[in-house]
mmCIF file of C-alpha atoms in Angstrom:
data_model
loop_
_atom_site.group_PDB
_atom_site.id
_atom_site.type_symbol
_atom_site.label_atom_id
_atom_site.label_comp_id
_atom_site.label_asym_id
_atom_site.label_seq_id
_atom_site.Cartn_x
_atom_site.Cartn_y
_atom_site.Cartn_z
ATOM 1 C CA MET O 1 -13.115 9.100 5.976
ATOM 2 C CA ASN O 2 -11.972 5.523 6.425
ATOM 3 C CA HIS O 3 -8.326 6.456 6.703
ATOM 4 C CA ASN O 4 -6.201 4.357 9.075
ATOM 5 C CA GLY O 5 -9.229 2.357 10.230
ATOM 6 C CA VAL O 6 -11.294 5.399 11.220
ATOM 7 C CA ALA O 7 -14.948 4.897 10.282
ATOM 8 C CA HIS O 8 -17.236 7.801 9.474
ATOM 9 C CA GLU O 9 -19.330 7.200 12.607
ATOM 10 C CA ASP O 10 -16.196 7.509 14.762
ATOM 11 C CA VAL O 11 -15.571 10.977 13.384
ATOM 12 C CA VAL O 12 -19.181 12.060 13.801
ATOM 13 C CA ILE O 13 -19.276 10.862 17.418
ATOM 14 C CA ARG O 14 -16.056 12.730 18.225
ATOM 15 C CA LEU O 15 -17.288 15.946 16.599
ATOM 16 C CA PHE O 16 -20.841 15.761 17.982
ATOM 17 C CA PRO O 17 -20.081 17.433 21.363
ATOM 18 C CA TYR O 18 -18.690 20.488 19.561
ATOM 19 C CA THR O 19 -22.153 21.179 18.144
ATOM 20 C CA PHE O 20 -23.463 21.992 21.644
ATOM 21 C CA GLN O 21 -23.984 25.648 22.490
ATOM 22 C CA GLY O 22 -24.433 27.544 25.724
ATOM 23 C CA SER O 23 -25.247 25.587 28.845
ATOM 24 C CA ALA O 24 -25.319 22.222 27.016
ATOM 25 C CA GLY O 25 -21.718 22.686 25.875
ATOM 26 C CA SER O 26 -20.573 23.872 29.293
ATOM 27 C CA TRP O 27 -22.312 20.921 30.931
ATOM 28 C CA TYR O 28 -20.892 18.333 28.531
ATOM 29 C CA PHE O 29 -17.300 19.521 28.735
ATOM 30 C CA SER O 30 -17.458 19.665 32.540
ATOM 31 C CA LEU O 31 -18.337 15.950 32.784
ATOM 32 C CA PRO O 32 -15.596 13.706 34.150
ATOM 33 C CA VAL O 33 -13.583 11.986 31.418
ATOM 34 C CA GLY O 34 -15.012 8.562 30.646
ATOM 35 C CA SER O 35 -18.280 9.153 32.508
ATOM 36 C CA ILE O 36 -20.302 8.580 29.347
ATOM 37 C CA ARG O 37 -19.383 5.343 27.636
ATOM 38 C CA ASN O 38 -22.287 4.794 25.251
ATOM 39 C CA TRP O 39 -25.193 6.486 23.521
ATOM 40 C CA ASP O 40 -27.821 5.142 25.941
ATOM 41 C CA THR O 41 -25.985 6.634 28.925
ATOM 42 C CA PHE O 42 -25.583 9.947 27.123
ATOM 43 C CA HIS O 43 -29.268 10.002 26.173
ATOM 44 C CA GLU O 44 -30.365 9.289 29.746
ATOM 45 C CA VAL O 45 -28.018 11.818 31.372
ATOM 46 C CA PHE O 46 -28.703 14.521 28.779
ATOM 47 C CA LEU O 47 -32.478 14.246 29.102
ATOM 48 C CA ALA O 48 -32.220 14.226 32.889
ATOM 49 C CA LYS O 49 -30.346 17.541 32.680
ATOM 50 C CA PHE O 50 -32.093 19.280 29.763
ATOM 51 C CA GLY O 51 -35.253 17.295 29.027
ATOM 52 C CA ASP O 52 -38.776 18.387 29.706
ATOM 53 C CA ASP O 53 -41.206 15.827 31.017
ATOM 54 C CA ARG O 54 -44.300 17.801 30.047
ATOM 55 C CA THR O 55 -46.553 16.367 27.372
ATOM 56 C CA ILE O 56 -46.494 17.672 23.816
ATOM 57 C CA ALA O 57 -50.031 18.998 24.334
ATOM 58 C CA SER O 58 -48.874 20.927 27.397
ATOM 59 C CA LEU O 59 -45.906 22.429 25.528
ATOM 60 C CA ILE O 60 -48.120 23.411 22.578
ATOM 61 C CA ASN O 61 -50.590 24.997 24.977
ATOM 62 C CA ASP O 62 -47.744 26.939 26.607
ATOM 63 C CA ILE O 63 -46.346 28.257 23.328
ATOM 64 C CA SER O 64 -49.754 29.145 21.915
ATOM 65 C CA ASN O 65 -50.494 31.183 25.061
ATOM 66 C CA LEU O 66 -47.045 32.751 25.375
ATOM 67 C CA LYS O 67 -46.914 36.561 25.539
ATOM 68 C CA ALA O 68 -44.004 38.976 25.458
ATOM 69 C CA ASN O 69 -43.693 40.939 28.689
ATOM 70 C CA SER O 70 -44.207 44.700 28.354
ATOM 71 C CA ASP O 71 -40.655 45.468 29.523
ATOM 72 C CA GLU O 72 -39.007 42.553 27.677
ATOM 73 C CA ARG O 73 -36.622 43.217 24.811
ATOM 74 C CA ILE O 74 -37.478 41.357 21.612
ATOM 75 C CA LYS O 75 -34.080 39.651 21.598
ATOM 76 C CA ASP O 76 -34.853 38.139 25.010
ATOM 77 C CA PHE O 77 -38.396 37.202 24.016
ATOM 78 C CA ASN O 78 -37.172 35.519 20.823
ATOM 79 C CA SER O 79 -34.810 33.445 22.938
ATOM 80 C CA ARG O 80 -37.633 32.475 25.316
ATOM 81 C CA PHE O 81 -39.931 31.618 22.384
ATOM 82 C CA ASN O 82 -37.258 29.481 20.681
ATOM 83 C CA LYS O 83 -36.396 27.679 23.901
ATOM 84 C CA LEU O 84 -40.031 26.640 24.318
ATOM 85 C CA LEU O 85 -40.468 25.787 20.628
ATOM 86 C CA ASN O 86 -37.346 23.595 20.719
ATOM 87 C CA LYS O 87 -38.814 21.512 23.541
ATOM 88 C CA ILE O 88 -41.476 20.265 21.140
ATOM 89 C CA ARG O 89 -40.186 17.143 19.404
ATOM 90 C CA VAL O 90 -39.526 17.621 15.696
ATOM 91 C CA ALA O 91 -42.130 15.037 14.710
ATOM 92 C CA SER O 92 -44.747 16.969 16.689
ATOM 93 C CA LYS O 93 -43.817 20.460 15.532
ATOM 94 C CA HIS O 94 -46.514 22.244 13.639
ATOM 95 C CA ILE O 95 -45.971 23.613 10.176
ATOM 96 C CA VAL O 96 -44.124 26.894 9.805
ATOM 97 C CA ASP O 97 -47.316 28.910 9.287
ATOM 98 C CA VAL O 98 -48.618 27.810 12.688
ATOM 99 C CA GLN O 99 -45.291 28.612 14.364
ATOM 100 C CA ILE O 100 -45.375 32.073 12.771
ATOM 101 C CA GLU O 101 -48.936 32.614 13.967
ATOM 102 C CA TRP O 102 -47.961 31.629 17.514
ATOM 103 C CA TYR O 103 -45.038 34.041 17.337
ATOM 104 C CA ILE O 104 -46.958 37.029 15.956
ATOM 105 C CA SER O 105 -49.843 36.568 18.379
ATOM 106 C CA SER O 106 -47.382 36.556 21.287
ATOM 107 C CA LEU O 107 -45.946 39.978 20.386
ATOM 108 C CA PRO O 108 -47.113 43.331 21.740
ATOM 109 C CA SER O 109 -49.887 44.665 19.483
ATOM 110 C CA ASN O 110 -47.875 47.764 18.464
ATOM 111 C CA ILE O 111 -45.291 45.436 16.891
ATOM 112 C CA ALA O 112 -47.493 42.505 15.863
ATOM 113 C CA ILE O 113 -49.487 44.599 13.396
ATOM 114 C CA PHE O 114 -46.322 45.502 11.455
ATOM 115 C CA ILE O 115 -44.982 41.944 11.514
ATOM 116 C CA ASP O 116 -48.279 40.576 10.263
ATOM 117 C CA ARG O 117 -48.267 43.104 7.394
ATOM 118 C CA ALA O 118 -44.655 42.258 6.501
ATOM 119 C CA ASN O 119 -45.848 38.714 5.712
ATOM 120 C CA ARG O 120 -42.453 36.991 6.041
ATOM 121 C CA ASP O 121 -42.400 33.308 5.085
ATOM 122 C CA THR O 122 -40.161 31.903 7.836
ATOM 123 C CA LEU O 123 -40.033 32.215 11.586
ATOM 124 C CA VAL O 124 -36.443 33.470 11.439
ATOM 125 C CA LYS O 125 -37.363 36.243 8.979
ATOM 126 C CA ASN O 126 -40.259 37.274 11.221
ATOM 127 C CA MET O 127 -37.955 37.401 14.247
ATOM 128 C CA LYS O 128 -35.417 39.527 12.382
ATOM 129 C CA GLU O 129 -38.161 41.871 11.192
ATOM 130 C CA THR O 130 -39.433 42.164 14.779
ATOM 131 C CA LEU O 131 -35.962 43.169 15.989
ATOM 132 C CA SER O 132 -35.797 45.784 13.243
ATOM 133 C CA ILE O 133 -39.206 47.211 14.146
ATOM 134 C CA GLU O 134 -38.289 47.322 17.823
ATOM 135 C CA ARG O 135 -35.148 49.339 16.959
ATOM 136 C CA ARG O 136 -37.243 51.798 14.938
ATOM 137 C CA ILE O 137 -39.790 52.174 17.751
ATOM 138 C CA ILE O 138 -37.039 52.828 20.289
ATOM 139 C CA ALA O 139 -35.460 55.416 17.982
ATOM 140 C CA LEU O 140 -38.816 57.172 17.519
ATOM 141 C CA GLU O 141 -39.448 57.179 21.274
ATOM 142 C CA LYS O 142 -36.015 58.710 21.924
ATOM 143 C CA ARG O 143 -36.581 61.341 19.239
ATOM 144 C CA SER O 144 -39.964 62.168 20.762
ATOM 145 C CA GLN O 145 -38.415 62.559 24.228
ATOM 146 C CA ILE O 146 -35.779 64.905 22.826
ATOM 147 C CA ASP O 147 -38.443 66.954 21.035
ATOM 148 C CA GLU O 148 -40.472 67.221 24.256
ATOM 149 C CA ARG O 149 -37.469 68.647 26.115
ATOM 150 C CA LYS O 150 -36.977 71.426 23.562
#
């Protein structure tokens, strides 16, 4: 990567903004050209926009007490769960088993029992299984409504 005087770090820094998704990407690319000249400025401005000043203990308390709303789709809940989980610094994140326990205990009981029995080993696999179960429950509810009309 050191072709024509270009160091590896130069390439990484130029590609870094393209790793942003959603509102972070929109925010970054809407900044005036040249408004961020160094890493310290970026760090300060980014945290001011997207940071969370709550303590780790407060965030862990929030995620361990999180519950899916009765009318909330699993896709939306998963997003809400991940957003909160991602606010916990990596060094403070609990092991995967604890994250899975937080997730399962936050689900409606009619879904949580099936997810617990499925015994998936990653949070992502549990989330995918939850989406699948929700689809099956919705299909069964629709079939039941059709049968009732007959």
